[in-house]
Amino acid sequence: MKSLKGPSLLCVLLCLSPGDAFGYIDPGGGSYALQLLLAGLFGALFALKVFWKSVKAAILGWFSRGKKGSDGPP
Amino acid sequence: MDRREAGSSFRDPDGLVYTLDGALYRQLHAAALPHYRRLMDSGLYAALTGRGWLVEHREAGPEMRFDDRARLVLAPRPVPFPSYPHEWCFHQLKDAALLTLDIQEEALRRGMVLKDASAHNVLFDGPRPVFIDTGSFETLEADRPWAAYRQFCRHFLAPLALMAARDVRLGRLLQLHPDGLPLDLACRLLPRRTLLRPSLLLHLHAQSASQRRGAAWTGRSRGRRMGLSALLGLAGHLRGAVARLEPSRSGSAWSGYYGMRSYSDRAFADKRATVAAFMDRAGGRTCWDLGANEGVFSRLAAGRGMAVVAVDADPVVVDGHYLALRREGVEGVLPLVVDLLDPPPAGGWAGEERRPFLSRGPADLVLALALVHHLALGGNVPLPRIARLFAGIGRRLVVEFVPKEDPQVREMLAFRRDIFDGYTAEGFEAAFGACFRIEERAAVEGSTRTLYRMTALTA
């Protein structure tokens, strides 16, 4: 069993390593995997950012409309 | 026609950078062509060059190709002076990192991605960072992680975190590690408190651990995908990590140097006026200000239309100079961290990927103000050697001699044996007279100092 551990690990690495990834630099197997593992987190962070921006824009728009309404000519 | 391949362009098989009779060209090979078309047709090129983020180019004729692999030849606008990340101060490296992320985000929004994120893809045009690698853009492939994530962290985040959390002098580690700091080394050097910062924990400490436990992590990531919003989220998270890094303001031996100078405001005003007059008579289009400190004299040269490279050995001082230039919108001055006692050497494969600092001249004008006594008395470099070095890097020279009677020199020699018998005005003129024609000299009013304007005998 022990003697199989090395070759089987190598097989897993060869199958899963990003050898066919775009680019000419080595992305690093661990770095590549880390991104995949955290993709959900990064996606959620981006969605939160977009949501927050739209809330901010809506609030600012509401206030500026209000301001326009009060300051503008009748 | 003189053809020369750039020493640093051989790693990417999709293109090549070279010069023909000194003019810069980039040829694109077949695999790069669809990506280039998308860069141009998607509006990404126009958006990036419009903001000054990417260097502009024009398409040149096929007769300008380097070899038969070329499918298209580009003539990029040359950036006046090549510099390398280990010569940048903290905020130059930080601005280069933020520029890379700005470009990555803009590229992602237009269906493209940076295939590499090397700090060597950025140069400084005066004090402004500009991305120079038009061949770095690729069409985004669905659900792929960012291939350049590790490279970005090694080239930017790790050295910036170390400089911020430990000491800005650690930027010089990039000279030893031109492909970026190994993450395990960075994590060993970082203080433990960086484990408490989520961005550094994730992108440095966890990523470093992922290199050691690659097999297990790779297994767990099987079947997962990384969509566009995740890529944008990653870029945004890295941006936050970089933006929050700031070094502690501990000062250095040279910060506030002008405030501590050993001569009066009147003497400084007189020195400034004399240097300006000498510059006007010396002329020239390029200037190296050696020991530039806060860059008072660099600005005098830039004000006369010269492209100035302002070097100083102290990274804190260079950082202050760079931030002031950015804040005040001064163009034409490039501050760099260079120690003349150990100037940046040639590096990379065959010693050809990075050019030694001293071979990137010669400058039309070299300024060496309040510098020679530091080299001669602080660095034990004999005056004839200093003169030979200056004559090798510049055609004309404005130099200041500070005699032993000067309070600052007296202080330098207060606790050491004076072994500098030849350090006199006569010795200085004899040493420099062997390499330069002394055009004029002027005493600095209210001090013991003398300014000289010289022309190299070989010029």
mmCIF file of C-alpha atoms in Angstrom, chain B residues 187-319:
data_model
loop_
_atom_site.group_PDB
_atom_site.id
_atom_site.type_symbol
_atom_site.label_atom_id
_atom_site.label_comp_id
_atom_site.label_asym_id
_atom_site.label_seq_id
_atom_site.Cartn_x
_atom_site.Cartn_y
_atom_site.Cartn_z
ATOM 1 C CA CYS B 187 5.879 34.124 5.100
ATOM 2 C CA ARG B 188 8.904 33.178 7.204
ATOM 3 C CA LEU B 189 10.023 36.807 7.253
ATOM 4 C CA LEU B 190 6.589 38.354 7.868
ATOM 5 C CA PRO B 191 5.599 39.038 11.481
ATOM 6 C CA ARG B 192 2.972 36.714 12.985
ATOM 7 C CA ARG B 193 0.494 39.557 13.258
ATOM 8 C CA THR B 194 0.026 39.386 9.472
ATOM 9 C CA LEU B 195 -1.860 36.123 10.088
ATOM 10 C CA LEU B 196 -4.606 38.292 11.586
ATOM 11 C CA ARG B 197 -5.107 40.260 8.366
ATOM 12 C CA PRO B 198 -7.520 38.233 6.238
ATOM 13 C CA SER B 199 -6.089 39.384 2.904
ATOM 14 C CA LEU B 200 -2.495 38.508 3.835
ATOM 15 C CA LEU B 201 -3.617 35.298 5.536
ATOM 16 C CA LEU B 202 -5.362 34.231 2.352
ATOM 17 C CA HIS B 203 -3.097 35.416 -0.439
ATOM 18 C CA LEU B 204 0.270 34.864 1.244
ATOM 19 C CA HIS B 205 0.099 32.455 4.173
ATOM 20 C CA ALA B 206 -2.616 30.157 2.802
ATOM 21 C CA GLN B 207 -1.191 30.287 -0.697
ATOM 22 C CA SER B 208 2.254 29.426 0.636
ATOM 23 C CA ALA B 209 0.718 26.456 2.470
ATOM 24 C CA SER B 210 -1.030 25.465 -0.758
ATOM 25 C CA GLN B 211 2.365 25.082 -2.471
ATOM 26 C CA ARG B 212 3.366 22.512 0.155
ATOM 27 C CA ARG B 213 0.023 20.719 0.233
ATOM 28 C CA GLY B 214 -0.668 21.023 -3.483
ATOM 29 C CA ALA B 215 -1.884 17.438 -3.983
ATOM 30 C CA ALA B 216 -4.516 17.517 -1.259
ATOM 31 C CA TRP B 217 -5.762 20.962 -2.261
ATOM 32 C CA THR B 218 -5.808 20.069 -5.942
ATOM 33 C CA GLY B 219 -7.915 17.002 -5.156
ATOM 34 C CA ARG B 220 -10.435 19.065 -3.223
ATOM 35 C CA SER B 221 -10.710 21.634 -6.012
ATOM 36 C CA ARG B 222 -11.665 19.009 -8.609
ATOM 37 C CA GLY B 223 -14.783 19.879 -10.567
ATOM 38 C CA ARG B 224 -14.920 23.466 -9.337
ATOM 39 C CA ARG B 225 -15.034 26.450 -11.694
ATOM 40 C CA MET B 226 -14.084 30.075 -11.488
ATOM 41 C CA GLY B 227 -16.464 32.403 -13.269
ATOM 42 C CA LEU B 228 -16.100 36.032 -14.269
ATOM 43 C CA SER B 229 -17.562 37.420 -11.040
ATOM 44 C CA ALA B 230 -15.114 35.309 -9.009
ATOM 45 C CA LEU B 231 -12.194 36.616 -11.095
ATOM 46 C CA LEU B 232 -13.408 40.187 -10.575
ATOM 47 C CA GLY B 233 -13.855 39.421 -6.876
ATOM 48 C CA LEU B 234 -10.294 38.092 -6.667
ATOM 49 C CA ALA B 235 -8.897 41.199 -8.394
ATOM 50 C CA GLY B 236 -10.913 43.437 -6.071
ATOM 51 C CA HIS B 237 -9.736 41.525 -3.002
ATOM 52 C CA LEU B 238 -6.108 41.807 -4.105
ATOM 53 C CA ARG B 239 -6.664 45.526 -4.718
ATOM 54 C CA GLY B 240 -7.907 45.949 -1.149
ATOM 55 C CA ALA B 241 -4.923 43.981 0.181
ATOM 56 C CA VAL B 242 -2.427 46.131 -1.723
ATOM 57 C CA ALA B 243 -4.212 49.438 -1.052
ATOM 58 C CA ARG B 244 -4.185 48.904 2.731
ATOM 59 C CA LEU B 245 -0.422 48.311 2.896
ATOM 60 C CA GLU B 246 1.523 51.307 4.178
ATOM 61 C CA PRO B 247 5.002 51.326 5.733
ATOM 62 C CA SER B 248 5.456 52.862 9.160
ATOM 63 C CA ARG B 249 6.868 56.369 8.945
ATOM 64 C CA SER B 250 10.039 55.813 10.919
ATOM 65 C CA GLY B 251 12.249 58.141 8.869
ATOM 66 C CA SER B 252 15.837 57.424 7.924
ATOM 67 C CA ALA B 253 19.308 58.891 8.106
ATOM 68 C CA TRP B 254 18.618 61.062 5.057
ATOM 69 C CA SER B 255 14.985 62.097 5.354
ATOM 70 C CA GLY B 256 14.755 65.790 6.230
ATOM 71 C CA TYR B 257 18.364 66.222 5.008
ATOM 72 C CA TYR B 258 17.742 69.686 3.613
ATOM 73 C CA GLY B 259 16.242 70.740 6.936
ATOM 74 C CA MET B 260 19.444 69.549 8.676
ATOM 75 C CA ARG B 261 21.918 71.018 6.212
ATOM 76 C CA SER B 262 25.021 72.568 7.652
ATOM 77 C CA TYR B 263 24.807 75.844 5.742
ATOM 78 C CA SER B 264 22.428 78.772 5.712
ATOM 79 C CA ASP B 265 19.319 79.430 3.652
ATOM 80 C CA ARG B 266 21.268 82.203 1.917
ATOM 81 C CA ALA B 267 24.005 79.746 0.946
ATOM 82 C CA PHE B 268 21.396 77.268 -0.298
ATOM 83 C CA ALA B 269 19.687 79.960 -2.398
ATOM 84 C CA ASP B 270 23.060 80.939 -3.870
ATOM 85 C CA LYS B 271 23.881 77.290 -4.607
ATOM 86 C CA ARG B 272 20.527 76.871 -6.323
ATOM 87 C CA ALA B 273 21.067 79.950 -8.487
ATOM 88 C CA THR B 274 24.584 78.872 -9.472
ATOM 89 C CA VAL B 275 23.475 75.320 -10.305
ATOM 90 C CA ALA B 276 20.635 76.720 -12.453
ATOM 91 C CA ALA B 277 23.073 78.974 -14.322
ATOM 92 C CA PHE B 278 25.517 76.062 -14.811
ATOM 93 C CA MET B 279 22.656 73.890 -16.125
ATOM 94 C CA ASP B 280 21.646 76.571 -18.613
ATOM 95 C CA ARG B 281 25.189 76.736 -19.937
ATOM 96 C CA ALA B 282 25.680 72.945 -19.913
ATOM 97 C CA GLY B 283 22.387 72.184 -21.699
ATOM 98 C CA GLY B 284 21.314 68.676 -22.657
ATOM 99 C CA ARG B 285 18.170 66.574 -22.860
ATOM 100 C CA THR B 286 18.884 63.928 -20.220
ATOM 101 C CA CYS B 287 20.118 64.373 -16.682
ATOM 102 C CA TRP B 288 21.123 61.989 -13.891
ATOM 103 C CA ASP B 289 20.888 63.596 -10.467
ATOM 104 C CA LEU B 290 23.102 61.452 -8.235
ATOM 105 C CA GLY B 291 22.286 61.614 -4.527
ATOM 106 C CA ALA B 292 19.132 63.541 -5.431
ATOM 107 C CA ASN B 293 17.549 63.410 -1.956
ATOM 108 C CA GLU B 294 14.214 65.311 -2.131
ATOM 109 C CA GLY B 295 14.939 66.304 -5.722
ATOM 110 C CA VAL B 296 15.286 70.097 -5.459
ATOM 111 C CA PHE B 297 17.873 70.113 -8.257
ATOM 112 C CA SER B 298 16.122 67.387 -10.254
ATOM 113 C CA ARG B 299 13.194 69.771 -10.594
ATOM 114 C CA LEU B 300 15.494 72.543 -11.801
ATOM 115 C CA ALA B 301 16.666 70.211 -14.570
ATOM 116 C CA ALA B 302 13.120 69.017 -15.380
ATOM 117 C CA GLY B 303 12.038 72.653 -15.568
ATOM 118 C CA ARG B 304 14.594 73.053 -18.356
ATOM 119 C CA GLY B 305 13.007 70.237 -20.337
ATOM 120 C CA MET B 306 15.461 67.521 -19.358
ATOM 121 C CA ALA B 307 14.341 63.931 -18.686
ATOM 122 C CA VAL B 308 15.734 63.390 -15.204
ATOM 123 C CA VAL B 309 16.684 60.179 -13.416
ATOM 124 C CA ALA B 310 17.001 61.089 -9.731
ATOM 125 C CA VAL B 311 18.805 58.420 -7.727
ATOM 126 C CA ASP B 312 19.388 58.073 -4.030
ATOM 127 C CA ALA B 313 20.515 55.163 -1.882
ATOM 128 C CA ASP B 314 17.854 55.699 0.785
ATOM 129 C CA PRO B 315 14.475 54.090 -0.044
ATOM 130 C CA VAL B 316 12.652 56.283 2.496
ATOM 131 C CA VAL B 317 13.960 59.447 0.848
ATOM 132 C CA VAL B 318 13.151 58.155 -2.651
ATOM 133 C CA ASP B 319 9.641 57.291 -1.466
#
